[in-house]
JSON list of C-alpha atoms in Angstrom, two decimals:
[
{"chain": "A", "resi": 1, "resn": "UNK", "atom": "CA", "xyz": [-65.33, 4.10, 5.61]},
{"chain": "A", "resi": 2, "resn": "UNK", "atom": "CA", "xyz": [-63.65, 4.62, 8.56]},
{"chain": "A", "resi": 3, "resn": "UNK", "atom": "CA", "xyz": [-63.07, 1.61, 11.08]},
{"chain": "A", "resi": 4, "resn": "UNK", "atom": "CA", "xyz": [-62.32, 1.92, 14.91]},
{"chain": "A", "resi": 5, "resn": "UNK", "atom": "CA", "xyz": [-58.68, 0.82, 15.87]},
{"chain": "A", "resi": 6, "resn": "UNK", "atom": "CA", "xyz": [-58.58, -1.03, 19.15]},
{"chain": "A", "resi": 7, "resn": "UNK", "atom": "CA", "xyz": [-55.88, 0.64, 22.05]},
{"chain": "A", "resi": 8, "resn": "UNK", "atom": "CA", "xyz": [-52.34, -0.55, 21.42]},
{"chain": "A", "resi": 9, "resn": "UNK", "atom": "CA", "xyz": [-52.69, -1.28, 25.58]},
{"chain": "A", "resi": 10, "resn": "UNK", "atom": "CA", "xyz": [-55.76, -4.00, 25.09]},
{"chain": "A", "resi": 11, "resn": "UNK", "atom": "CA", "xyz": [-54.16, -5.55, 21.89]},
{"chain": "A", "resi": 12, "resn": "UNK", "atom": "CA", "xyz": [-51.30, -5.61, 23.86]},
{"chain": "A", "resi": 13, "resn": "UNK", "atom": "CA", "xyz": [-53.10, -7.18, 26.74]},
{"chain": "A", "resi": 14, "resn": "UNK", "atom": "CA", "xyz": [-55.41, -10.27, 24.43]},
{"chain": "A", "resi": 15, "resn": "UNK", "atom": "CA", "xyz": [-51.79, -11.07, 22.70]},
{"chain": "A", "resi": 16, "resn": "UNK", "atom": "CA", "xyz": [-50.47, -11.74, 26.59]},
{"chain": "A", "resi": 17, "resn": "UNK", "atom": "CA", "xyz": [-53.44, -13.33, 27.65]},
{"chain": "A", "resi": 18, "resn": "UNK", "atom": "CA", "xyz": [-54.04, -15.54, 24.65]},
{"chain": "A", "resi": 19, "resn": "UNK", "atom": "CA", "xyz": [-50.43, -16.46, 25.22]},
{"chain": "A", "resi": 20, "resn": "UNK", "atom": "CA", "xyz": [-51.45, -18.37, 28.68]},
{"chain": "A", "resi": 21, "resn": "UNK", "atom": "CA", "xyz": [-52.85, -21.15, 26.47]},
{"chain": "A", "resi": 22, "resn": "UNK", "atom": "CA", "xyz": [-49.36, -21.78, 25.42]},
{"chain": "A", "resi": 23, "resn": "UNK", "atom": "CA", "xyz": [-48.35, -23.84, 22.19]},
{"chain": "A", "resi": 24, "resn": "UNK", "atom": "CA", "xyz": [-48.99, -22.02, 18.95]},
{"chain": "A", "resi": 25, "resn": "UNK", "atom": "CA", "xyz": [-50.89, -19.33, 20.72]},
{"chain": "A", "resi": 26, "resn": "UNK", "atom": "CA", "xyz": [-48.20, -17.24, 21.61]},
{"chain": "A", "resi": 27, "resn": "UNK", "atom": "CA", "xyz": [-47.29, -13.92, 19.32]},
{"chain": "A", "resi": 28, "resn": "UNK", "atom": "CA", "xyz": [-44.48, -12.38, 19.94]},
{"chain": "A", "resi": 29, "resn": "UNK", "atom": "CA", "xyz": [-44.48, -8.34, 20.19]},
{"chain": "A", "resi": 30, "resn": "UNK", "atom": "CA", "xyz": [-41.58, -5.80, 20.68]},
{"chain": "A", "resi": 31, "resn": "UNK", "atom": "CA", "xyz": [-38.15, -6.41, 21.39]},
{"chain": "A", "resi": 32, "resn": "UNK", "atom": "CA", "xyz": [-35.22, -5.77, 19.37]},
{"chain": "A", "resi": 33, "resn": "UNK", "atom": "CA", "xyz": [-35.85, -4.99, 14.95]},
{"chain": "A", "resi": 34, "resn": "UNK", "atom": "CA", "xyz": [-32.19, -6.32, 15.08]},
{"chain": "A", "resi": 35, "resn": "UNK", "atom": "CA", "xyz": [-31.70, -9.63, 12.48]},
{"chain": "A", "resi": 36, "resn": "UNK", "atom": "CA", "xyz": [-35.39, -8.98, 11.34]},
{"chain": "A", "resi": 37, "resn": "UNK", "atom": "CA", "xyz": [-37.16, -7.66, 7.98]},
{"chain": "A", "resi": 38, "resn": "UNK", "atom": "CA", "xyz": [-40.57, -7.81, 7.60]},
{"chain": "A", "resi": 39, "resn": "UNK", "atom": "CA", "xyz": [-42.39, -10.96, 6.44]},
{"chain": "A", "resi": 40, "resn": "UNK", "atom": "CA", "xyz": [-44.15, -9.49, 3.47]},
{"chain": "A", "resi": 41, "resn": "UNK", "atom": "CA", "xyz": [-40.43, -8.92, 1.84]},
{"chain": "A", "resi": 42, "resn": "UNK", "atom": "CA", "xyz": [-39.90, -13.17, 2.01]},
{"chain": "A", "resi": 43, "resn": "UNK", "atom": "CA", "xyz": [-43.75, -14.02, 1.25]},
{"chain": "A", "resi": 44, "resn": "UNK", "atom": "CA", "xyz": [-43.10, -11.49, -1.93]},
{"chain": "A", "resi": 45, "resn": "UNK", "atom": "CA", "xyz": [-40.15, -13.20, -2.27]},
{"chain": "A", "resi": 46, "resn": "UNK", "atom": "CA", "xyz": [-41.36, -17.14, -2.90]},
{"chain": "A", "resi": 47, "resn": "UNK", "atom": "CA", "xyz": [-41.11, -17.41, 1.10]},
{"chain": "A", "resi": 48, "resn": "UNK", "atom": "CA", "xyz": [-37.50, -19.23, -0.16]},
{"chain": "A", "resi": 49, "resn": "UNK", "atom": "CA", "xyz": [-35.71, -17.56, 2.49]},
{"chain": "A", "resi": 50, "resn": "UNK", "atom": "CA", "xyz": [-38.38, -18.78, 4.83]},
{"chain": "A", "resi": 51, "resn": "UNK", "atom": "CA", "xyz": [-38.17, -22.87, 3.24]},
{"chain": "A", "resi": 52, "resn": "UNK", "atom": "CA", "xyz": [-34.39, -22.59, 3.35]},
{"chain": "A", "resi": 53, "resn": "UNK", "atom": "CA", "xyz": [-34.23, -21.82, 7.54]},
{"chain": "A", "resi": 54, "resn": "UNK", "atom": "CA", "xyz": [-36.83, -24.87, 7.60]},
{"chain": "A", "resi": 55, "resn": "UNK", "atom": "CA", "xyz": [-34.22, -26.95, 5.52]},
{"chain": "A", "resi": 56, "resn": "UNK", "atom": "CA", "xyz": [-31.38, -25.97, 7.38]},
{"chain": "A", "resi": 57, "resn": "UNK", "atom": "CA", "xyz": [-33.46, -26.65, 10.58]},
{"chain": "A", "resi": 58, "resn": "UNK", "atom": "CA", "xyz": [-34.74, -30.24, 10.30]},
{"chain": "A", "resi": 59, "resn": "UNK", "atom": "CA", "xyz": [-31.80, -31.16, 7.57]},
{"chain": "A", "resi": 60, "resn": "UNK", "atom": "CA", "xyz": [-34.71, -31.90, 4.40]},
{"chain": "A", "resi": 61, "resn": "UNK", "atom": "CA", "xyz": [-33.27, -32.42, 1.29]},
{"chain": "A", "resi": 62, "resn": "UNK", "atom": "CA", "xyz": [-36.72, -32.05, -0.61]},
{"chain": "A", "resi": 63, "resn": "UNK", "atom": "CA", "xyz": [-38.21, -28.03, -1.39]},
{"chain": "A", "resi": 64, "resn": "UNK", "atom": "CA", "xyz": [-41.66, -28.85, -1.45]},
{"chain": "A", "resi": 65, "resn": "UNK", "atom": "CA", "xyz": [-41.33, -30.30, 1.91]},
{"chain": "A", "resi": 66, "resn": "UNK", "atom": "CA", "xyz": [-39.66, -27.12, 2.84]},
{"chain": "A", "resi": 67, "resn": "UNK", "atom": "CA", "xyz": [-41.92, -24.94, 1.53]},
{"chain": "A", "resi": 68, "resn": "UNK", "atom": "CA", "xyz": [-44.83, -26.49, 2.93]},
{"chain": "A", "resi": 69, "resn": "UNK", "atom": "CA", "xyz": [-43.59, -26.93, 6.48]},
{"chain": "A", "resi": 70, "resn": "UNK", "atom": "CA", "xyz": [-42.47, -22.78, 6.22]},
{"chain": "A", "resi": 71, "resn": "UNK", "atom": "CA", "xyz": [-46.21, -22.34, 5.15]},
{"chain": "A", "resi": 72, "resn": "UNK", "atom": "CA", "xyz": [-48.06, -24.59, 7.84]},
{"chain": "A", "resi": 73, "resn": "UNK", "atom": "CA", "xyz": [-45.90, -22.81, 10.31]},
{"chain": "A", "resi": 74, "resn": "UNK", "atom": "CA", "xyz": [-46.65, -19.63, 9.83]},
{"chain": "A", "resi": 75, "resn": "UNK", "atom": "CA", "xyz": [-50.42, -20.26, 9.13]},
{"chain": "A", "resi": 76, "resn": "UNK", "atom": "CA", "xyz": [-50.14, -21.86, 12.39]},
{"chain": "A", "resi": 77, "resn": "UNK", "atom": "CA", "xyz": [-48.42, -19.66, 14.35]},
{"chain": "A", "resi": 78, "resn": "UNK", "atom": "CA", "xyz": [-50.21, -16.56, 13.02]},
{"chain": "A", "resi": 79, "resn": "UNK", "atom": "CA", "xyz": [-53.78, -17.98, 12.79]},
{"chain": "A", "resi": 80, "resn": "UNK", "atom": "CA", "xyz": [-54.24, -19.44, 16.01]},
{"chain": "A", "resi": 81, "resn": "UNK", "atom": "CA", "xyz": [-53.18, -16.23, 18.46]},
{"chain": "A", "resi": 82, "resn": "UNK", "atom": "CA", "xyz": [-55.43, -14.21, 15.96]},
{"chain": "A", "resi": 83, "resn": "UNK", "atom": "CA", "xyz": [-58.42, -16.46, 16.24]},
{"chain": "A", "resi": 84, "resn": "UNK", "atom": "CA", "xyz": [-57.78, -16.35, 20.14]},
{"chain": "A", "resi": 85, "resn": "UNK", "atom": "CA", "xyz": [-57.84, -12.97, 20.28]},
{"chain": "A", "resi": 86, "resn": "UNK", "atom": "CA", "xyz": [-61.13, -12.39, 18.41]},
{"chain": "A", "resi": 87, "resn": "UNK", "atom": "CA", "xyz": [-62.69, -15.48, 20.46]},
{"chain": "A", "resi": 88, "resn": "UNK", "atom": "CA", "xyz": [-61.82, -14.48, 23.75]},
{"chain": "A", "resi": 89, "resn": "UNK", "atom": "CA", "xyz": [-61.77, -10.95, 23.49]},
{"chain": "A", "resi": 90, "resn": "UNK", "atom": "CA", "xyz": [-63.19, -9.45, 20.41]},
{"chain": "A", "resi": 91, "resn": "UNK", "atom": "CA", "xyz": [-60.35, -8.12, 18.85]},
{"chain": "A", "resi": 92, "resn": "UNK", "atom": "CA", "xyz": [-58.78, -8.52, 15.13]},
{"chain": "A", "resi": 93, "resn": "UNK", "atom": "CA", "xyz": [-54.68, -8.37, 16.14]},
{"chain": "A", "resi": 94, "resn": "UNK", "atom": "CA", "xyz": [-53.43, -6.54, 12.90]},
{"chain": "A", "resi": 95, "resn": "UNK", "atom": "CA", "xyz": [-50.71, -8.27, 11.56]},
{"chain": "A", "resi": 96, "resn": "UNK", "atom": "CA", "xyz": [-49.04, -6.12, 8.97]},
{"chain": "A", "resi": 97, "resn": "UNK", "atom": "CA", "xyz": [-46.40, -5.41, 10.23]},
{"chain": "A", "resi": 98, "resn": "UNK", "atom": "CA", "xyz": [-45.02, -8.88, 10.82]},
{"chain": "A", "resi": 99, "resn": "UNK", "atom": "CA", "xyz": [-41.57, -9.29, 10.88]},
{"chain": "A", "resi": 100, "resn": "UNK", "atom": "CA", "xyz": [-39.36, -12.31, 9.89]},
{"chain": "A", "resi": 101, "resn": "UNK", "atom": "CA", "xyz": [-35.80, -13.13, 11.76]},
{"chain": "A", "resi": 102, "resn": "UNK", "atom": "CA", "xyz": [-32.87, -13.26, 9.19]},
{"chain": "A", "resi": 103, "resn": "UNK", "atom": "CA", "xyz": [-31.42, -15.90, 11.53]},
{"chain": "A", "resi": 104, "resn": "UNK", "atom": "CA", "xyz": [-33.44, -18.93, 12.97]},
{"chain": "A", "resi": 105, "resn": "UNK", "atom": "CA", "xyz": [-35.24, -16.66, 15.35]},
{"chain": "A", "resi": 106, "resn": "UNK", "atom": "CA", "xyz": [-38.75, -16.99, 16.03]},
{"chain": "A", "resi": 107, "resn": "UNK", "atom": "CA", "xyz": [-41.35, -14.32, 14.28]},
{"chain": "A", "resi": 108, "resn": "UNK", "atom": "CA", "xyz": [-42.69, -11.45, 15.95]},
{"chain": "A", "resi": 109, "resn": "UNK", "atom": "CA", "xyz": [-44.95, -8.55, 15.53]},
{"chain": "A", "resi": 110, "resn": "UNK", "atom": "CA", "xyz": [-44.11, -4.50, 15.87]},
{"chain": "A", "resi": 111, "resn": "UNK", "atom": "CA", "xyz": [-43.47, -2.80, 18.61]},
{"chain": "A", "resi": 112, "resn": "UNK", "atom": "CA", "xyz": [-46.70, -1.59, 18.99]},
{"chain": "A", "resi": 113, "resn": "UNK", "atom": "CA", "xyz": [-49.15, -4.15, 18.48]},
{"chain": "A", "resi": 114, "resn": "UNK", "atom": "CA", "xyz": [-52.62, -2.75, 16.69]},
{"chain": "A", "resi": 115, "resn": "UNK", "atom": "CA", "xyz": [-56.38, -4.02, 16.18]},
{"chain": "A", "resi": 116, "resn": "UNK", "atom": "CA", "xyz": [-59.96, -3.45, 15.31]},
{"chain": "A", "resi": 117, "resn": "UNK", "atom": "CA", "xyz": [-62.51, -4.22, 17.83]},
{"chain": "A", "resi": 118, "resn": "UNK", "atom": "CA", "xyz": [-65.40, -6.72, 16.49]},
{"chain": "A", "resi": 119, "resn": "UNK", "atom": "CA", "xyz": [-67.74, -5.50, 18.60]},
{"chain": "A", "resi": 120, "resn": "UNK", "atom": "CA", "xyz": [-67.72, -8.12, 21.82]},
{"chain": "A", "resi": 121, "resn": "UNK", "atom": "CA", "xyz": [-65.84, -11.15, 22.68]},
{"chain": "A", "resi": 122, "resn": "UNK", "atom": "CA", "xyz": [-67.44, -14.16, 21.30]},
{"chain": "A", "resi": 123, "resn": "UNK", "atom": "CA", "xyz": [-67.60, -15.69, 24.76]},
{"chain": "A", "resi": 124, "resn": "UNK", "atom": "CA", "xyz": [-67.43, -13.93, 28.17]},
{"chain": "A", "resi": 125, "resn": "UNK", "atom": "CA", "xyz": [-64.32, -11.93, 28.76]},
{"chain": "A", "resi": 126, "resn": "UNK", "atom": "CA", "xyz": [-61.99, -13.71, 30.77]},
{"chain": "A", "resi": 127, "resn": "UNK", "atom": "CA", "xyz": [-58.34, -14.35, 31.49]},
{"chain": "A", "resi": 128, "resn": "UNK", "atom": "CA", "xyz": [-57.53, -17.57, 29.46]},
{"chain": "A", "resi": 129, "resn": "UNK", "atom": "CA", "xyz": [-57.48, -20.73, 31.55]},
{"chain": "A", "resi": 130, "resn": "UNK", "atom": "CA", "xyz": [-55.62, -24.17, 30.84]},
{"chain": "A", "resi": 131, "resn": "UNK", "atom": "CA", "xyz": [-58.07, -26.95, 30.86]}
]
């Protein structure tokens, strides 16, 4: 079955305005592949690449703390600009092509950010507004 694909230009466009709500609502997109592989390589991987920057970070001497801090993060950081998106303007971001930094730099998505429309915004479509 085939599915509609949103416009790279309106996925583009919820990512920046989910974005104005600031804290973990903000998905990177673009930029430089330099220092970057793509996240399913570490979560195929044992994510260890991903607990060691958190150890190295905030200096923990324990792995499961590590690892679980790595995983909350990225849950975090990848659920909540998703769930904005489909919220506020009907769209599923697709995240596949998510990449990692090799150095402590944050995450980001492809150049090209893609999506599937859900059919309408779950509440009026509006530009995002801090309360």
């Amino acid at each position: 079955m085939y599915q509609a694909r949103a416009s790279t230009a309106s996925v583009a466009a919820a990512l920046r305005d989910v974005a104005s709500l600031g804290g973990f609502s903000t998905l990177r997109f673009g930029g430089p592949d330099a220092g970057r592989h793509p996240v399913a390589r570490s979560y195929v991987a044992g994510s260890t690449d991903l607990a060691e920057a958190v150890a190295r970070r905030h200096r923990t001497v324990e792995p499961r703390i590590d690892v679980s801090l790595a995983g909350l993060g990225h849950a975090a950081r990848l659920a909540s600009p998703a769930l904005a998106c489909v919220v506020l303007h009907g769209i599923v971001p697709d995240l596949e092509g998510l990449s990692s930094p090799t150095t402590d730099r944050p995450s980001g998505c492809p150049a090209r950010p893609a999506g599937t429309p859900t059919g309408s915004p779950t509440v009026p479509s509006a530009p995002c507004t801090r309360g």
